[in-house]
Coordinates of C-alpha atoms in Angstrom, one line a residue:
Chain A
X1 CA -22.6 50.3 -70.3
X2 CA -22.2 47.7 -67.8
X3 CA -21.7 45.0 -70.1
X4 CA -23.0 42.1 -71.6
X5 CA -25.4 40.8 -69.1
X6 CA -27.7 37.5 -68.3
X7 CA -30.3 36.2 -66.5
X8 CA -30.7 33.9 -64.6
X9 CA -27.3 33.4 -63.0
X10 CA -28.2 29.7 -61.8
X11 CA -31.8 27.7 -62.9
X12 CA -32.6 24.5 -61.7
X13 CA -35.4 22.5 -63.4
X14 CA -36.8 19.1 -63.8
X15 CA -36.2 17.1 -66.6
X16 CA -39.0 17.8 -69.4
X17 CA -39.7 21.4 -68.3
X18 CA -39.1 24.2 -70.5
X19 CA -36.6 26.8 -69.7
X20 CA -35.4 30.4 -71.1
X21 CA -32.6 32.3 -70.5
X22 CA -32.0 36.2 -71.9
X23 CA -28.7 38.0 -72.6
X24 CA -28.9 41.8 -72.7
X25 CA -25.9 42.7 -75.0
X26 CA -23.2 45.6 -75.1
X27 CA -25.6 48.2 -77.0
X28 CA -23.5 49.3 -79.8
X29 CA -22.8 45.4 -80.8
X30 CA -24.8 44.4 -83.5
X31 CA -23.4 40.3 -83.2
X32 CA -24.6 38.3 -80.4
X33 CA -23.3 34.9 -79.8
X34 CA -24.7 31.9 -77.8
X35 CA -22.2 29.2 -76.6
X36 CA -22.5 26.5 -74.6
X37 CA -19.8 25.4 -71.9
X38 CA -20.2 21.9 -70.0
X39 CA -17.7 20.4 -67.3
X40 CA -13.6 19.9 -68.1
X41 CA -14.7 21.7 -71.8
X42 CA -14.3 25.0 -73.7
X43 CA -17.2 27.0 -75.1
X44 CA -18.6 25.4 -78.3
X45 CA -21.0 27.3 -80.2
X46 CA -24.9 26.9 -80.6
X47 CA -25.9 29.9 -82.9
X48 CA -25.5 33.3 -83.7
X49 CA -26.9 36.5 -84.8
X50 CA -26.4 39.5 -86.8
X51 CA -29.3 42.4 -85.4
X52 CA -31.9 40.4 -85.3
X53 CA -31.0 37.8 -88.0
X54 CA -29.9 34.4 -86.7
X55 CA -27.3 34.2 -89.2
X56 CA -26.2 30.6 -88.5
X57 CA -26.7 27.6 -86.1
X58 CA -25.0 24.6 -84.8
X59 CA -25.3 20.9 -85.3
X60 CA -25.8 21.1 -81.6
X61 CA -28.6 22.9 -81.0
X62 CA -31.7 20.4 -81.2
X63 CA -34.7 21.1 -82.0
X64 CA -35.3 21.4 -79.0
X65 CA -33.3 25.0 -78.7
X66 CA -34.9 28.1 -80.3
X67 CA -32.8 31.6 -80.2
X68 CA -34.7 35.0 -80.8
X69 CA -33.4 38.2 -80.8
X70 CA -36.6 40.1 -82.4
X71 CA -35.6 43.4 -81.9
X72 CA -31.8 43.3 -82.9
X73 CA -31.3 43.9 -79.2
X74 CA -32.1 41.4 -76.3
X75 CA -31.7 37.7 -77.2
X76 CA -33.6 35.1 -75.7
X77 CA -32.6 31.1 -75.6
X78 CA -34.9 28.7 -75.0
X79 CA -34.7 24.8 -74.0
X80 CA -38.1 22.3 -74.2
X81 CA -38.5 19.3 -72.8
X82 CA -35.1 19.6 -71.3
X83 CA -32.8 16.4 -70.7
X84 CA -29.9 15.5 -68.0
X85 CA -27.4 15.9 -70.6
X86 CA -28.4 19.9 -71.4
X87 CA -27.1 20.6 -67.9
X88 CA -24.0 23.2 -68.8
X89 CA -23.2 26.7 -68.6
X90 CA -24.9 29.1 -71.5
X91 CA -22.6 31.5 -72.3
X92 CA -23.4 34.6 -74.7
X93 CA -21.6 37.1 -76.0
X94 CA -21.7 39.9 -78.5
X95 CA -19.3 42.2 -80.4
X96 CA -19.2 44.9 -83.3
X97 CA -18.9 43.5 -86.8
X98 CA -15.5 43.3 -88.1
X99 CA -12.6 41.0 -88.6
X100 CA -10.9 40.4 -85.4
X101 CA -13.0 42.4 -83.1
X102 CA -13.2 41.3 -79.2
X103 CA -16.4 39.1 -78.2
X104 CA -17.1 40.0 -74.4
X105 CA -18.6 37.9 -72.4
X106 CA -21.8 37.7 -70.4
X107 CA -21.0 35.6 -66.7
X108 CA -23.5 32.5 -68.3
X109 CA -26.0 31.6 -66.9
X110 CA -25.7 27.5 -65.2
X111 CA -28.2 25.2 -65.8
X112 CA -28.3 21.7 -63.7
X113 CA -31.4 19.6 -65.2
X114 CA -32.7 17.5 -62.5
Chain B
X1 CA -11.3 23.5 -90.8
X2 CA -9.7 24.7 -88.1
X3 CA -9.3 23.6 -84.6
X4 CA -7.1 24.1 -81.5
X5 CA -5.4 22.0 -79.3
X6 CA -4.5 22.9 -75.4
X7 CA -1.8 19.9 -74.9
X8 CA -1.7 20.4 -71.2
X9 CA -5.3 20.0 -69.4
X10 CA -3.7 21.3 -65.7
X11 CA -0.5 23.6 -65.2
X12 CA 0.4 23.4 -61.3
X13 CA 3.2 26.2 -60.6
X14 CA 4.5 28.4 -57.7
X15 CA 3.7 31.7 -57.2
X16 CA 6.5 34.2 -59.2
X17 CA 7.4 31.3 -61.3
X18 CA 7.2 31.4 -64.9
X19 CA 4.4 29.8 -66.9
X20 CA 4.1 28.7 -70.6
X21 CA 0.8 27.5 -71.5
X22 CA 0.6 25.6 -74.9
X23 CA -1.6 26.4 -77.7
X24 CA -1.6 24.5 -81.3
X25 CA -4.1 25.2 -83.9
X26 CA -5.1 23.7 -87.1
X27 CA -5.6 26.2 -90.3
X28 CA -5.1 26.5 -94.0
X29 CA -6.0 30.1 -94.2
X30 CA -5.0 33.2 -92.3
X31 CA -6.1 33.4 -88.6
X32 CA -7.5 35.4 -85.6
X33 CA -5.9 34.1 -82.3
X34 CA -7.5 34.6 -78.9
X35 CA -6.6 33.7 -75.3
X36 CA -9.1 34.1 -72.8
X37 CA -9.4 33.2 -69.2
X38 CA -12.0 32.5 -67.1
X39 CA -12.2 32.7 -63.3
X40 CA -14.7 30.5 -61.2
X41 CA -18.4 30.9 -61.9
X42 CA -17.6 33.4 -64.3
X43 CA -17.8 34.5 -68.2
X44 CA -14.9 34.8 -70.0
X45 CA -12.3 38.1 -70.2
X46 CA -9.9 38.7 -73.2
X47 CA -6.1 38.5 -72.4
X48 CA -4.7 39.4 -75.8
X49 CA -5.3 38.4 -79.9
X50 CA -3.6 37.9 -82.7
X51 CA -4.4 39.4 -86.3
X52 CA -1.5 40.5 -88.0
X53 CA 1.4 42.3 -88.0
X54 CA 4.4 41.4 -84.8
X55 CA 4.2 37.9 -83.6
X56 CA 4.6 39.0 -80.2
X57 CA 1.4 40.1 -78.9
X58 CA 1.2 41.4 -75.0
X59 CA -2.4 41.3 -73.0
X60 CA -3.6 42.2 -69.7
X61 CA -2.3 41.3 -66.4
X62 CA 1.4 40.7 -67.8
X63 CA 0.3 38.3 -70.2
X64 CA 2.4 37.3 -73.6
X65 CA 1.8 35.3 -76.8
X66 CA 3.9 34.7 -79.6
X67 CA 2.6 33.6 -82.9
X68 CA 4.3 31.1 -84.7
X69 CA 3.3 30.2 -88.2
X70 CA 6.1 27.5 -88.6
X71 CA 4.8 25.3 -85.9
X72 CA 1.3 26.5 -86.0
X73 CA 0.9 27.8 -82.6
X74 CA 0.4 30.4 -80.1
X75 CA 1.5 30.1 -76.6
X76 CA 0.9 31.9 -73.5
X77 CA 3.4 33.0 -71.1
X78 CA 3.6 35.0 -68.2
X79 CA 7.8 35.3 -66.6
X80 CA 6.4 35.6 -62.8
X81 CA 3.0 34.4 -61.9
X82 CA 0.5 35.3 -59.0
X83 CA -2.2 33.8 -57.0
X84 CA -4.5 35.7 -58.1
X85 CA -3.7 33.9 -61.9
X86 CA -5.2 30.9 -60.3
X87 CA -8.0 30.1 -63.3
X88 CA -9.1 28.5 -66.2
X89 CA -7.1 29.8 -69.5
X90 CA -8.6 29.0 -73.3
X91 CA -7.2 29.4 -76.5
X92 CA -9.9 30.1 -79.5
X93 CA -9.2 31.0 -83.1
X94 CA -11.6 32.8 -85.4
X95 CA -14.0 30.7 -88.0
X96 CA -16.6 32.1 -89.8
X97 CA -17.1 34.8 -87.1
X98 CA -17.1 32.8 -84.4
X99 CA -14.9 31.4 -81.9
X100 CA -13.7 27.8 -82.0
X101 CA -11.9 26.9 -78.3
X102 CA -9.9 24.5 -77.2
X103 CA -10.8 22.6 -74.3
X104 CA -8.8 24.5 -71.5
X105 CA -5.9 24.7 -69.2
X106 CA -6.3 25.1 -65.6
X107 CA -3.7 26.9 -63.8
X108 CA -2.9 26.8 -60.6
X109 CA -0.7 28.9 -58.6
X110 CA 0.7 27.8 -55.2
X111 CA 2.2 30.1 -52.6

């Protein structure tokens, strides 16, 4: 397994497109995380899943964001009508249920709203 | 509810010097203690946790934490720095299964 991977690395957009970004998981995790990182700031978290039940969401995420993960495997993570201020780094992650158990880290994907 | 607290924002040192970086976190239940760093334009990589058991917890790269329930914190420390330990270093603790971070340290290493 090569790890948890995402795509795109980089996406630049106008302001008021939509954008969607996907995270490919370690395959044996069943929890899959979505945080978001902006500049000078750790990670805060936008949502969550367990397989493919979002289990819980942030205060942060809009209306505007929508998570899937529809098969328990992928995840996708998508922004409409984006603003300047979504500009960050998306960050997912996913582990194996259990107290304690290491998240690992996709490399984000950056997103600059022009 | 918990938070953490990174009290220093930028750690300059030299390179084989020793580094302490500081971690405080908020909690009126048991915890789960993380350090991770995170190099430029990149996600983030697990140095060592704390569940249970010795307060001294050793990571990757020659990384240390001790756990301190007293002062409620969990500091980072490395005796002899390199270079290549030029990044950004968070501290998390487990909520709810999920991570709550601080806001970072950046440490830099000079030759």
């Amino acid at each position: 397994d090569t790890g948890v991977s995402q795509d795109p690395r980089h996406k630049i957009t106008k302001r008021g497109q939509n954008v969607t970004f996907r995270c490919d998981p370690i395959s044996e995790h069943n929890r899959l995380y979505w945080y978001r990182q902006t500049l000078g700031q750790g990670p805060e978290f936008l949502t969550y899943f367990q397989n493919e039940a979002q289990l819980e969401k942030s205060r942060l995420l809009s209306d505007r964001f929508s998570a899937e993960r529809p098969k328990g495997s992928f995840s996708t993570l998508e922004i409409q009508r984006t603003e300047q201020g979504d500009s960050a780094m998306y960050l997912c992650a996913s582990r194996s249920t259990g107290e304690g158990t290491e998240a690992f880290f996709g490399q984000g994907t950056r997103l600059t709203v022009v | 509810a918990q938070s953490v607290t990174q009290l220093d924002s930028q750690v300059p040192v030299f390179e084989e010097a020793p580094v302490e970086l500081r971690c405080n976190y908020s909690s009126s239940v048991s915890v789960y203690l993380f350090w991770y760093v995170q190099y430029p334009n990149q996600g983030l990589q697990l140095l060592l946790k704390y569940l249970s058991g010795s307060t001294l917890v050793k990571g990757i790269n020659g990384f240390e934490a001790e756990f301190n329930k007293s002062q409620t914190s969990f500091h980072l420390r490395k005796p002899s720095v390199h270079i290549s330990d030029t990044a950004e270093y968070f501290c998390a603790v487990s909520r709810s299964d999920k991570l709550i971070f601080g806001t970072g340290t950046r440490l830099q290493v000079f030759p």
